[in-house]
Coordinates of C-alpha atoms in Angstrom, one line a residue:
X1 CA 64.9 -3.7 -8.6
X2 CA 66.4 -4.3 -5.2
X3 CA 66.0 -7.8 -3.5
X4 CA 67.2 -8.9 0.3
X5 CA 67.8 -12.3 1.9
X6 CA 65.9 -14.0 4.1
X7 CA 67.9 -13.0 6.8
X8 CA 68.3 -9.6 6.3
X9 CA 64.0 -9.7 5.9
X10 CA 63.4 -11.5 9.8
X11 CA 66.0 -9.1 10.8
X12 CA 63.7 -5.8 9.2
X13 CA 60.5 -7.5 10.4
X14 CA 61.7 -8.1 14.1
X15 CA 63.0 -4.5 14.2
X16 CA 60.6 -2.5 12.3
X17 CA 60.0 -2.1 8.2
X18 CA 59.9 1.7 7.6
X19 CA 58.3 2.6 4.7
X20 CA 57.3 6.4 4.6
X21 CA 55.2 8.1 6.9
X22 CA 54.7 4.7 9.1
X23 CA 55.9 1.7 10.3
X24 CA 54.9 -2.2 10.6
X25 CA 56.1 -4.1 14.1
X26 CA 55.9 -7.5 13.4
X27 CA 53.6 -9.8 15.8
X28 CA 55.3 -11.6 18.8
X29 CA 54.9 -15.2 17.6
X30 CA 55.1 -16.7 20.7
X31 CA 52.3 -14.0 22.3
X32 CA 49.9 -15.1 19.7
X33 CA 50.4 -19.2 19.8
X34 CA 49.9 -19.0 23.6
X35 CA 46.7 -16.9 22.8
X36 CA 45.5 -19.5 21.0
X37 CA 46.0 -22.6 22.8
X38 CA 44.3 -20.6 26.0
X39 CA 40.9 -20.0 23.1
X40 CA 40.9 -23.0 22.2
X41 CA 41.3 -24.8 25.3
X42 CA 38.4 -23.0 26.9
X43 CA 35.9 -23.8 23.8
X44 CA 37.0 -27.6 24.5
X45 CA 35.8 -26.6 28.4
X46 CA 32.9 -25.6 27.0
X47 CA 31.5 -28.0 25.2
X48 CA 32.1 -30.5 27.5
X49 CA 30.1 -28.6 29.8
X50 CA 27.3 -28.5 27.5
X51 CA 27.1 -32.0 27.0
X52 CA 27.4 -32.9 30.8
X53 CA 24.4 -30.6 31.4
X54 CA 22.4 -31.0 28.6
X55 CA 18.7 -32.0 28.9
X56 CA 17.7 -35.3 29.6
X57 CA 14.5 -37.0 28.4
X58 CA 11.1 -36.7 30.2
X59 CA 10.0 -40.2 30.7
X60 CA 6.3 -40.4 32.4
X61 CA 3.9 -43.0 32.7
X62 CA 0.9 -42.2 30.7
X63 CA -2.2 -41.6 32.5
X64 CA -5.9 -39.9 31.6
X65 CA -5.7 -36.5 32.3
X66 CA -9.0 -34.1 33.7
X67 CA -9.2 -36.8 36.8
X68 CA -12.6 -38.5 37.1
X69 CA -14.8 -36.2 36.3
X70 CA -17.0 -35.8 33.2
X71 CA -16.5 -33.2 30.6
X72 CA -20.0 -32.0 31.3
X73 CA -19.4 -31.7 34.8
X74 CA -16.0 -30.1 34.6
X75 CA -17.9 -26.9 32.2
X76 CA -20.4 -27.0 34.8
X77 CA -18.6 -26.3 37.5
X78 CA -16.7 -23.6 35.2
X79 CA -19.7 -22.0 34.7
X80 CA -20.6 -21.9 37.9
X81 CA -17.3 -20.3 38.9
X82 CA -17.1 -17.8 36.4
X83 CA -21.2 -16.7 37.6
X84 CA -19.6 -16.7 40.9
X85 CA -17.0 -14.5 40.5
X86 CA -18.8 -11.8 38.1
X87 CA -21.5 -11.8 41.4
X88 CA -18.2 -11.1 43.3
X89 CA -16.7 -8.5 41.3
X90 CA -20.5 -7.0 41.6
X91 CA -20.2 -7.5 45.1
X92 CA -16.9 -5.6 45.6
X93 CA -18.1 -2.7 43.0
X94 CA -21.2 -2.3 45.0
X95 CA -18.9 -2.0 48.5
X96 CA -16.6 0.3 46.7
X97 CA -19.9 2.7 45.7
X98 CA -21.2 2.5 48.5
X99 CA -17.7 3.2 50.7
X100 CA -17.3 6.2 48.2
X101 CA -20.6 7.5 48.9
X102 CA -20.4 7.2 52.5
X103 CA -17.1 8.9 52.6
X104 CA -18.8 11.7 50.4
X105 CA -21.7 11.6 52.5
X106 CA -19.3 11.5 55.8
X107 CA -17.5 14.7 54.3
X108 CA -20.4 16.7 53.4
X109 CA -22.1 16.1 56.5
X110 CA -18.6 17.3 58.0
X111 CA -19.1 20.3 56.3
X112 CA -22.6 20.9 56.9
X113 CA -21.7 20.7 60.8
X114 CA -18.9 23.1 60.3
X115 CA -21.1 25.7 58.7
X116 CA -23.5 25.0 61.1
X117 CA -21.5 25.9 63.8
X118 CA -19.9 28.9 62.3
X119 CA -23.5 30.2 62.0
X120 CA -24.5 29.3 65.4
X121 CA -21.3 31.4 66.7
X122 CA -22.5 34.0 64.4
X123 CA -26.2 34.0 66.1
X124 CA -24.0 34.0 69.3
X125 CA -22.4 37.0 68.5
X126 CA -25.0 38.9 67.0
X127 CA -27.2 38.2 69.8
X128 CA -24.9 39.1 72.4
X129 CA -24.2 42.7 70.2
X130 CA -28.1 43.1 70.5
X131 CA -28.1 41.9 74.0
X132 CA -25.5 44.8 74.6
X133 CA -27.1 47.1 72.3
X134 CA -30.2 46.7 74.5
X135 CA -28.5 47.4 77.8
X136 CA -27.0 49.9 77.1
X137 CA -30.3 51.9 75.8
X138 CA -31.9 49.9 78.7
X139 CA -29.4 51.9 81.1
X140 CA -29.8 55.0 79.1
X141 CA -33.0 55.1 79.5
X142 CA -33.4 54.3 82.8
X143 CA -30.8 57.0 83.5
X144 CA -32.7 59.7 81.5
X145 CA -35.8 58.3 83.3
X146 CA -34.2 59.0 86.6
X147 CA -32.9 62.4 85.6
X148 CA -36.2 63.5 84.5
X149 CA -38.3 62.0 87.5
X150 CA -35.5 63.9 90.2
X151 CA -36.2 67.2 88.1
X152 CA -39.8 66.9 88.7
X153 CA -39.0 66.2 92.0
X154 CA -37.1 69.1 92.8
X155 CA -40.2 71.3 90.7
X156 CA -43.2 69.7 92.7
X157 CA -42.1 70.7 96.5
X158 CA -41.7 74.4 95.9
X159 CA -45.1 74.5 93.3
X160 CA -46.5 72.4 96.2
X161 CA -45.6 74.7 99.1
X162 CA -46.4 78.0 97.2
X163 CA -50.0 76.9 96.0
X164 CA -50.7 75.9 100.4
X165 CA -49.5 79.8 101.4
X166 CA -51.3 81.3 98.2
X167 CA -54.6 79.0 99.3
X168 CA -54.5 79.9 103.3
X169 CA -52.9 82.7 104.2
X170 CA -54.7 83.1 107.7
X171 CA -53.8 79.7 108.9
X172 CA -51.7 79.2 111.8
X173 CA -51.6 75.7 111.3
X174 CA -49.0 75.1 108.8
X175 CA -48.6 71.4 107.3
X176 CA -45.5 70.0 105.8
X177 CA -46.0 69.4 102.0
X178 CA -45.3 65.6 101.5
X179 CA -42.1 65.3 99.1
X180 CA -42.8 62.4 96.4
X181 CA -39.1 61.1 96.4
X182 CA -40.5 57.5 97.8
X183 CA -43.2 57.6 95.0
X184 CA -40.7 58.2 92.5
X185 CA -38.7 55.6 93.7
X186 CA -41.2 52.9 93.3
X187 CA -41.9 53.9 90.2
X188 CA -38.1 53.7 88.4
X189 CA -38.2 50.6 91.0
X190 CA -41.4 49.1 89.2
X191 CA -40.2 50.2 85.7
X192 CA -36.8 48.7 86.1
X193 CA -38.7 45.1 87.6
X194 CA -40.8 45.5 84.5
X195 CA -38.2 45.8 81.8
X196 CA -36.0 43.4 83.3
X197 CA -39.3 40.9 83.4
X198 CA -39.8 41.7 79.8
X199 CA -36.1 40.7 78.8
X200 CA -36.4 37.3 80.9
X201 CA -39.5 36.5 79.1
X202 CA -37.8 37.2 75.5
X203 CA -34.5 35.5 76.3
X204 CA -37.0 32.1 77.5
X205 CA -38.9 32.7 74.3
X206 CA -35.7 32.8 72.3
X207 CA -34.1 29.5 73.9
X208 CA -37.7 27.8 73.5
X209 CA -37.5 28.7 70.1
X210 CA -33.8 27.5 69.8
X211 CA -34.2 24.0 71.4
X212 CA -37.4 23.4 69.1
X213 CA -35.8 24.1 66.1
X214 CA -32.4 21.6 67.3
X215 CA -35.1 18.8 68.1
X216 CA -36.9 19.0 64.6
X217 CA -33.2 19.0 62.9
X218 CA -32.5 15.7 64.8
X219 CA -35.7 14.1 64.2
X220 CA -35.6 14.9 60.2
X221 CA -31.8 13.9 60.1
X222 CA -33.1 10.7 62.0
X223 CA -36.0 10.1 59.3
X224 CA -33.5 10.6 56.6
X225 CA -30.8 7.5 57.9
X226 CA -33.5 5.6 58.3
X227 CA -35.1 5.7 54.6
X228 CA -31.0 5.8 53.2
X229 CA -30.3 2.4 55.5
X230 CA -34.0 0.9 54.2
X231 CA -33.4 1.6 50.5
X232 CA -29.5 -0.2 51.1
X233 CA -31.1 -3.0 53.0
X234 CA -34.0 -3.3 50.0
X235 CA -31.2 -3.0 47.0
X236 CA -29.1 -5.6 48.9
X237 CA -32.1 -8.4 48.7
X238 CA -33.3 -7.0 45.6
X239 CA -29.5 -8.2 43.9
X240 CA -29.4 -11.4 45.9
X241 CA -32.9 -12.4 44.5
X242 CA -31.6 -12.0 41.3
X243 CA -28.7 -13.8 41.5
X244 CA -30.5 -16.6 43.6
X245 CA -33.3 -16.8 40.3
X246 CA -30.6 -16.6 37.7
X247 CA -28.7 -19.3 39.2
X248 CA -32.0 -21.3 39.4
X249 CA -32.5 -20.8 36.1
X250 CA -29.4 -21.7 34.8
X251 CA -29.1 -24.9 37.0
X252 CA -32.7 -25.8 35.2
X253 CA -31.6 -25.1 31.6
X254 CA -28.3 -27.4 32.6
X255 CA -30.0 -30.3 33.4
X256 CA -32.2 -30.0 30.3
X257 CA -29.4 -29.8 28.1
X258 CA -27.4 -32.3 29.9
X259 CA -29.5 -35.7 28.9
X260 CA -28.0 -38.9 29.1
X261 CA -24.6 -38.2 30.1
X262 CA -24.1 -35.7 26.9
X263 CA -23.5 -32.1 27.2
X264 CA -24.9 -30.1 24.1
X265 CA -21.8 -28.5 23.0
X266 CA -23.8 -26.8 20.2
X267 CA -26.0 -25.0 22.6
X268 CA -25.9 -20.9 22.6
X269 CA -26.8 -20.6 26.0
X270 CA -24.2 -23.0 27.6
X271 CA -21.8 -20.2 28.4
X272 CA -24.3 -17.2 29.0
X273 CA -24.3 -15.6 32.7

C-alpha cells in the first residue's frame, strides 16, 4: 500500500486530489475563519440588543376597578343599553323597509306614469286618425252633396220652363222661372253649419269626459297617500308604545328584584328584552 508525507498531502489538498471521475478543492482556511468571526460577532450584537430592549416590569398602584358604581347598577345600565340598541337596530330595519318600499313604490309609480303617457299619446293618435277619418268623409260627403244638389239644379230650370209653355200656351206674358241656385246654397250652407256644430259639440263632450276622468285619478291617488302616510304614522306610535311599556315594565321588575342594595343574580328575567 502506498503512503505520502505530510508535505506532499497539503501540497495535493491545496491543488486538487483527483480521484476518478471528480475532484475535491480543499477549503480556503482563511475564507472560512473570517466567516466565522463576522457570525459570531453579530449573534454577540444580538443578544445585547435583546437584553437592552427587553421588557421591563409593569409597576401600578393598586386601585378598585368598575369606579363607584354598584354591581347592580353597572348591569342595569347594561341592560338598558343593550334594550336600547336592539330598539335601534329595529329603528334602522324599519327606515331601511320603508326606504326600499318607497323606492319600489317611487319606481312603479314611474312606470305607471310612463304607461300612462304612452297610452294617452296613443288616444292622441287614434283620435286624430278618426278626426281625419271624419273629415275626410265629412268633405266627401259634402262634395257628393254638392254634386248632386248642382245636378238637380241644372234638371229643375228646363222641367220648370217646359211645364209654364206646356200650361199657357196663349199667354203673352211670359215670366222668368226662378232658378233655386240661392236655395241650394243655403241649404249645403245650413248642412255644412250643422255638421260642423255637431263635431264641436262631440269634441266638448270628449274633453269634458277627459278632464273628469284626470280629476277622479287625482282625487283617488290623493285618498290613497293619505291612508299609506296614516297607517306609517299609526305603525310608528304603535312600536314606540311598545317600547315605552316594555321599558316600564322592565324598570318595575328591576326595582323589585333590586332590594336592599342586592341584585338577584339568580333571576331568569334579569337579562330578558
Amino acid at each position: 500500500m502506498e503512503t505520502f508525507s505530510n508535505m506532499d498531502l497539503q501540497d495535493s489538498v491545496s491543488v486538487g486530489l483527483g480521484t476518478g471521475a471528480y475532484t475535491v478543492i480543499a477549503p480556503n482556511e482563511n475564507r472560512r475563519n473570517q466567516i466565522q468571526r463576522i457570525a459570531e460577532k453579530e449573534l454577540e450584537s444580538l443578544e445585547k440588543w435583546k437584553e437592552q430592549h427587553r421588557a421591563k416590569p409593569v409597576n401600578l398602584v393598586p386601585r378598585r376597578l368598575g369606579g363607584s358604581q354598584s354591581e347592580a347598577e353597572v348591569r342595569q345600565k347594561q341592560q338598558l343599553q343593550l334594550m336600547q340598541s336592539k330598539y335601534q337596530q329595529k329603528l334602522k330595519r324599519e327606515e331601511s323597509v320603508r326606504i326600499k318600499k318607497e323606492a319600489e313604490e317611487a319606481n312603479i309609480q314611474k312606470m305607471k306614469a310612463t304607461q300612462r303617457e304612452k297610452s294617452n299619446k296613443l288616444e292622441e293618435k287614434k283620435r286624430l286618425q278618426e278626426n281625419l277619418r271624419r273629415e275626410a268623409f265629412r268633405e266627401h260627403q259634402q262634395y257628393k252633396t254638392a254634386e248632386f244638389l248642382s245636378r238637380l239644379d241644372a234638371e229643375l230650370p228646363d222641367r220648370s220652363t217646359h211645364q209654364i209653355a206646356l200650361r199657357d200656351p196663349q199667354s203673352s206674358t211670359w215670366k222668368l222661372p226662378v232658378l233655386p241656385g240661392n236655395h241650394s246654397w243655403a241649404r249645403s250652407r245650413a248642412y255644412k253649419d250643422s255638421l260642423k256644430e255637431e263635431e264641436n259639440k262631440k269634441l266638448q263632450k270628449m274633453k269634458e269626459e277627459q278632464h273628469q276622468k284626470s280629476e277622479l285619478l287625482k282625487f283617488h291617488q290623493q285618498q290613497q297617500e293619505e291612508e299609506r302616510t296614516k297607517t306609517h304614522q299609526a305603525e310608528h306610535r304603535r312600536v314606540n308604545n311598545v317600547f315605552l311599556d316594555r321599558l316600564q315594565g322592565k324598570s318595575q321588575r328591576s326595582g323589585f328584584e333590586h332590594f336592599g342594595g342586592h341584585w338577584n343574580m339568580n333571576s331568569g328575567n334579569s337579562w330578558d328584552i
